[in-house]
mmCIF file of C-alpha atoms in Angstrom:
data_model
loop_
_atom_site.group_PDB
_atom_site.id
_atom_site.type_symbol
_atom_site.label_atom_id
_atom_site.label_comp_id
_atom_site.label_asym_id
_atom_site.label_seq_id
_atom_site.Cartn_x
_atom_site.Cartn_y
_atom_site.Cartn_z
ATOM 1 C CA MET B 1 -7.310 78.868 -71.924
ATOM 2 C CA ALA B 2 -5.549 78.835 -68.594
ATOM 3 C CA LEU B 3 -5.885 81.151 -65.726
ATOM 4 C CA ARG B 4 -2.851 83.149 -64.531
ATOM 5 C CA TRP B 5 -1.867 82.816 -60.905
ATOM 6 C CA TYR B 6 -2.157 86.514 -60.167
ATOM 7 C CA SER B 7 -1.573 86.920 -56.437
ATOM 8 C CA VAL B 8 -1.460 85.381 -52.974
ATOM 9 C CA VAL B 9 -3.557 87.266 -50.427
ATOM 10 C CA VAL B 10 -2.386 87.365 -46.845
ATOM 11 C CA ASP B 11 -4.832 88.358 -44.130
ATOM 12 C CA CYS B 12 -3.103 90.382 -41.432
ATOM 13 C CA ALA B 13 -3.423 92.886 -38.595
ATOM 14 C CA ASP B 14 -0.887 95.436 -39.858
ATOM 15 C CA VAL B 15 -0.835 95.443 -43.671
ATOM 16 C CA LYS B 16 1.925 98.024 -43.988
ATOM 17 C CA ALA B 17 4.256 96.252 -41.580
ATOM 18 C CA GLN B 18 3.657 92.850 -43.120
ATOM 19 C CA ALA B 19 4.173 94.108 -46.623
ATOM 20 C CA ALA B 20 7.382 95.883 -45.633
ATOM 21 C CA TRP B 21 8.620 92.706 -43.844
ATOM 22 C CA TRP B 22 7.940 90.471 -46.812
ATOM 23 C CA ALA B 23 9.326 92.988 -49.299
ATOM 24 C CA GLU B 24 12.588 92.988 -47.314
ATOM 25 C CA ALA B 25 12.627 89.227 -46.806
ATOM 26 C CA LEU B 26 12.125 88.502 -50.520
ATOM 27 C CA ASP B 27 13.924 91.579 -51.933
ATOM 28 C CA TRP B 28 10.690 92.579 -53.681
ATOM 29 C CA ARG B 29 9.196 96.017 -54.060
ATOM 30 C CA LEU B 30 6.036 97.657 -52.756
ATOM 31 C CA ILE B 31 3.788 99.022 -55.472
ATOM 32 C CA ILE B 32 0.597 99.775 -53.545
ATOM 33 C CA GLU B 33 0.503 100.984 -49.993
ATOM 34 C CA THR B 34 -2.784 101.998 -48.319
ATOM 35 C CA ASP B 35 -4.386 101.152 -44.989
ATOM 36 C CA ASP B 36 -6.663 98.685 -46.749
ATOM 37 C CA GLU B 37 -4.214 96.964 -49.113
ATOM 38 C CA CYS B 38 -0.492 96.679 -49.747
ATOM 39 C CA VAL B 39 0.968 94.860 -52.761
ATOM 40 C CA ILE B 40 4.506 93.641 -53.322
ATOM 41 C CA ILE B 41 5.939 92.137 -56.584
ATOM 42 C CA PRO B 42 9.301 90.768 -57.590
ATOM 43 C CA SER B 43 11.910 93.460 -58.065
ATOM 44 C CA TRP B 44 12.657 92.408 -61.585
ATOM 45 C CA VAL B 45 9.083 93.110 -62.754
ATOM 46 C CA ASP B 46 8.919 96.551 -64.404
ATOM 47 C CA GLU B 47 6.962 97.884 -67.343
ATOM 48 C CA GLN B 48 9.457 96.627 -69.928
ATOM 49 C CA ALA B 49 9.505 93.086 -68.318
ATOM 50 C CA MET B 50 5.732 93.075 -68.342
ATOM 51 C CA ARG B 51 5.654 93.983 -72.030
ATOM 52 C CA GLU B 52 8.264 91.340 -72.944
ATOM 53 C CA THR B 53 6.890 88.494 -70.794
ATOM 54 C CA PRO B 54 3.843 86.564 -71.933
ATOM 55 C CA TRP B 55 0.951 87.476 -69.631
ATOM 56 C CA GLU B 56 0.479 83.909 -68.402
ATOM 57 C CA ARG B 57 4.139 83.615 -67.408
ATOM 58 C CA VAL B 58 4.303 86.602 -65.052
ATOM 59 C CA GLY B 59 4.472 85.219 -61.550
ATOM 60 C CA PRO B 60 2.167 86.218 -58.763
ATOM 61 C CA GLY B 61 2.444 89.157 -56.397
ATOM 62 C CA ILE B 62 1.527 89.156 -52.691
ATOM 63 C CA VAL B 63 -1.410 91.263 -51.454
ATOM 64 C CA PHE B 64 -1.775 92.116 -47.790
ATOM 65 C CA VAL B 65 -5.298 92.972 -46.491
ATOM 66 C CA PRO B 66 -6.520 93.777 -42.999
ATOM 67 C CA VAL B 67 -8.718 91.456 -40.985
ATOM 68 C CA PRO B 68 -10.117 92.026 -37.494
ATOM 69 C CA GLU B 69 -9.307 88.558 -36.153
ATOM 70 C CA GLY B 70 -5.865 87.299 -35.232
ATOM 71 C CA LYS B 71 -4.235 84.103 -36.492
ATOM 72 C CA ALA B 72 -5.412 81.209 -34.331
ATOM 73 C CA VAL B 73 -4.254 77.928 -35.930
ATOM 74 C CA LYS B 74 -1.652 76.614 -38.403
ATOM 75 C CA ASN B 75 -2.152 77.926 -41.959
ATOM 76 C CA ARG B 76 -3.780 75.448 -44.343
ATOM 77 C CA LEU B 77 -1.693 76.947 -47.112
ATOM 78 C CA HIS B 78 1.870 78.110 -46.852
ATOM 79 C CA LEU B 79 4.610 79.280 -49.120
ATOM 80 C CA ASP B 80 7.929 77.453 -49.790
ATOM 81 C CA PHE B 81 11.076 79.318 -50.658
ATOM 82 C CA ALA B 82 14.369 77.828 -51.816
ATOM 83 C CA PRO B 83 17.789 79.475 -51.973
ATOM 84 C CA HIS B 84 19.917 78.836 -55.055
ATOM 85 C CA THR B 85 22.740 76.323 -54.732
ATOM 86 C CA SER B 86 25.166 79.280 -54.879
ATOM 87 C CA GLN B 87 23.649 80.751 -51.710
ATOM 88 C CA ASP B 88 24.351 79.807 -48.097
ATOM 89 C CA ARG B 89 20.956 78.430 -46.900
ATOM 90 C CA ASP B 90 21.887 78.702 -43.217
ATOM 91 C CA ALA B 91 22.919 82.337 -43.694
ATOM 92 C CA GLU B 92 19.591 83.023 -45.395
ATOM 93 C CA ILE B 93 17.712 81.496 -42.526
ATOM 94 C CA ALA B 94 19.767 83.563 -40.073
ATOM 95 C CA ARG B 95 18.920 86.682 -42.152
ATOM 96 C CA LEU B 96 15.196 85.947 -41.959
ATOM 97 C CA LEU B 97 15.436 85.315 -38.222
ATOM 98 C CA GLY B 98 17.272 88.640 -37.875
ATOM 99 C CA LEU B 99 14.392 90.362 -39.701
ATOM 100 C CA GLY B 100 11.915 88.988 -37.184
ATOM 101 C CA ALA B 101 10.983 85.507 -38.393
ATOM 102 C CA ARG B 102 10.897 82.753 -35.848
ATOM 103 C CA ARG B 103 11.274 79.024 -35.997
ATOM 104 C CA VAL B 104 8.018 77.064 -35.522
ATOM 105 C CA ASP B 105 6.981 73.496 -34.959
ATOM 106 C CA VAL B 106 3.984 72.402 -37.046
ATOM 107 C CA GLY B 107 4.624 68.682 -36.507
ATOM 108 C CA GLN B 108 7.430 68.356 -39.006
ATOM 109 C CA PRO B 109 9.666 65.239 -38.634
ATOM 110 C CA ASP B 110 13.119 65.388 -37.135
ATOM 111 C CA GLY B 111 15.836 66.405 -39.573
ATOM 112 C CA PRO B 112 13.739 67.391 -42.641
ATOM 113 C CA SER B 113 15.357 69.120 -45.619
ATOM 114 C CA TRP B 114 13.273 72.185 -44.891
ATOM 115 C CA THR B 115 13.005 74.677 -42.096
ATOM 116 C CA VAL B 116 9.632 75.989 -40.911
ATOM 117 C CA LEU B 117 9.556 79.622 -39.998
ATOM 118 C CA ALA B 118 6.838 82.154 -39.265
ATOM 119 C CA ASP B 119 6.626 85.785 -40.237
ATOM 120 C CA PRO B 120 6.093 88.482 -37.571
ATOM 121 C CA GLU B 121 2.328 87.780 -37.496
ATOM 122 C CA GLY B 122 2.738 84.020 -37.261
ATOM 123 C CA ASN B 123 2.150 82.929 -40.850
ATOM 124 C CA GLU B 124 4.190 79.822 -41.523
ATOM 125 C CA PHE B 125 6.489 79.366 -44.519
ATOM 126 C CA CYS B 126 9.349 77.030 -45.337
ATOM 127 C CA VAL B 127 12.891 77.462 -46.438
ATOM 128 C CA LEU B 128 13.739 74.402 -48.531
ATOM 129 C CA SER B 129 17.093 72.917 -49.404
ATOM 130 C CA SER B 130 19.099 74.761 -52.001
ATOM 131 C CA ARG B 131 18.049 74.267 -55.607
ATOM 132 C CA ASP B 132 19.456 75.146 -59.042
ATOM 133 C CA SER B 133 16.111 75.070 -60.916
#
Protein backbone atom coordinates (compact mmCIF):
# COMPACT_ATOMS: atom_id res chain seq x y z
CA MET A 1 0.00 0.00 0.00
CA ALA A 2 1.24 3.49 -0.84
CA LEU A 3 0.19 6.79 0.57
CA ARG A 4 -1.33 9.39 -1.72
CA TRP A 5 0.31 12.81 -1.79
CA TYR A 6 -2.81 14.70 -0.75
CA SER A 7 -1.77 18.31 -0.28
CA VAL A 8 0.97 20.86 0.23
CA VAL A 9 0.33 23.18 3.16
CA VAL A 10 1.53 26.78 2.95
CA ASP A 11 1.79 28.83 6.14
CA CYS A 12 0.88 32.45 5.46
CA ALA A 13 -0.34 35.72 6.89
CA ASP A 14 -3.28 36.27 4.52
CA VAL A 15 -4.74 32.90 3.51
CA LYS A 16 -7.38 34.35 1.18
CA ALA A 17 -4.93 36.57 -0.71
CA GLN A 18 -2.35 33.78 -1.01
CA ALA A 19 -4.91 31.25 -2.21
CA ALA A 20 -6.28 33.71 -4.76
CA TRP A 21 -2.77 34.52 -6.00
CA TRP A 22 -1.78 30.90 -6.43
CA ALA A 23 -5.12 29.99 -8.03
CA GLU A 24 -4.52 32.72 -10.62
CA ALA A 25 -0.85 31.81 -11.09
CA LEU A 26 -1.61 28.11 -11.68
CA ASP A 27 -5.06 28.46 -13.27
CA TRP A 28 -6.47 26.34 -10.44
CA ARG A 29 -9.74 26.80 -8.62
CA LEU A 30 -10.60 27.65 -5.05
CA ILE A 31 -12.77 25.01 -3.36
CA ILE A 32 -12.59 26.07 0.30
CA GLU A 33 -12.33 29.65 1.50
CA THR A 34 -12.49 30.51 5.20
CA ASP A 35 -10.39 32.74 7.45
CA ASP A 36 -8.65 29.60 8.79
CA GLU A 37 -8.10 27.63 5.59
CA CYS A 38 -8.22 28.04 1.84
CA VAL A 39 -7.77 25.15 -0.59
CA ILE A 40 -7.03 25.20 -4.31
CA ILE A 41 -7.01 22.26 -6.70
CA PRO A 42 -6.25 21.82 -10.39
CA SER A 43 -9.04 23.15 -12.60
CA TRP A 44 -9.46 19.81 -14.37
CA VAL A 45 -10.39 18.03 -11.14
CA ASP A 46 -14.16 17.70 -10.89
CA GLU A 47 -16.47 15.01 -9.55
CA GLN A 48 -16.38 13.02 -12.79
CA ALA A 49 -12.57 13.16 -12.99
CA MET A 50 -12.36 12.07 -9.36
CA ARG A 51 -14.62 9.07 -10.07
CA GLU A 52 -12.63 8.09 -13.18
CA THR A 53 -9.11 8.59 -11.81
CA PRO A 54 -7.66 6.01 -9.45
CA TRP A 55 -7.47 7.54 -5.99
CA GLU A 56 -3.69 7.23 -5.73
CA ARG A 57 -3.20 9.06 -9.07
CA VAL A 58 -5.03 12.26 -8.21
CA GLY A 59 -2.43 14.98 -7.64
CA PRO A 60 -2.19 17.12 -4.56
CA GLY A 61 -3.99 20.34 -3.80
CA ILE A 62 -2.53 23.33 -1.99
CA VAL A 63 -3.85 24.34 1.43
CA PHE A 64 -3.21 27.80 2.89
CA VAL A 65 -3.34 28.20 6.68
CA PRO A 66 -2.69 31.25 8.86
CA VAL A 67 0.32 31.55 11.12
CA PRO A 68 1.21 34.46 13.40
CA GLU A 69 4.89 34.66 12.46
CA GLY A 70 6.24 36.01 9.19
CA LYS A 71 8.62 34.24 6.85
CA ALA A 72 12.18 34.79 8.05
CA VAL A 73 14.52 32.54 6.04
CA LYS A 74 14.70 30.65 2.75
CA ASN A 75 12.15 27.83 2.50
CA ARG A 76 13.56 24.36 3.09
CA LEU A 77 11.01 23.00 0.64
CA HIS A 78 9.89 24.72 -2.55
CA LEU A 79 7.77 23.91 -5.58
CA ASP A 80 9.09 23.63 -9.14
CA PHE A 81 6.88 24.44 -12.12
CA ALA A 82 7.64 23.85 -15.78
CA PRO A 83 5.96 25.29 -18.84
CA HIS A 84 5.21 22.96 -21.74
CA THR A 85 7.53 23.17 -24.75
CA SER A 86 4.65 24.78 -26.67
CA GLN A 87 4.59 27.67 -24.17
CA ASP A 88 6.79 30.76 -24.04
CA ARG A 89 8.72 30.36 -20.77
CA ASP A 90 9.81 33.99 -20.65
CA ALA A 91 6.23 35.16 -21.18
CA GLU A 92 5.10 32.89 -18.35
CA ILE A 93 7.71 34.36 -16.02
CA ALA A 94 6.62 37.87 -17.07
CA ARG A 95 2.99 36.91 -16.33
CA LEU A 96 3.92 35.72 -12.83
CA LEU A 97 5.93 38.88 -12.20
CA GLY A 98 2.91 40.90 -13.36
CA LEU A 99 0.76 39.06 -10.81
CA GLY A 100 3.10 40.09 -8.00
CA ALA A 101 5.88 37.48 -7.95
CA ARG A 102 9.42 38.76 -7.66
CA ARG A 103 12.81 37.40 -8.63
CA VAL A 104 14.91 36.23 -5.69
CA ASP A 105 18.48 35.12 -5.13
CA VAL A 106 18.81 32.02 -2.96
CA GLY A 107 22.39 31.35 -3.96
CA GLN A 108 21.63 29.80 -7.34
CA PRO A 109 24.53 29.70 -9.85
CA ASP A 110 24.81 32.12 -12.77
CA GLY A 111 22.82 31.07 -15.83
CA PRO A 112 20.83 28.11 -14.46
CA SER A 113 18.04 26.52 -16.49
CA TRP A 114 15.55 27.66 -13.85
CA THR A 115 14.38 30.98 -12.48
CA VAL A 116 13.78 31.47 -8.76
CA LEU A 117 10.76 33.58 -7.91
CA ALA A 118 8.85 34.33 -4.72
CA ASP A 119 5.11 34.70 -4.23
CA PRO A 120 3.68 37.87 -2.62
CA GLU A 121 4.53 36.58 0.89
CA GLY A 122 8.08 35.58 -0.06
CA ASN A 123 7.73 31.81 -0.54
CA GLU A 124 10.27 30.71 -3.13
CA PHE A 125 9.39 28.61 -6.16
CA CYS A 126 11.14 27.85 -9.43
CA VAL A 127 10.12 28.04 -13.06
CA LEU A 128 12.11 25.36 -14.85
CA SER A 129 13.01 25.07 -18.50
CA SER A 130 10.19 23.98 -20.82
CA ARG A 131 9.31 20.29 -20.78
CA ASP A 132 7.11 17.97 -22.84
CA SER A 133 6.67 15.29 -20.18
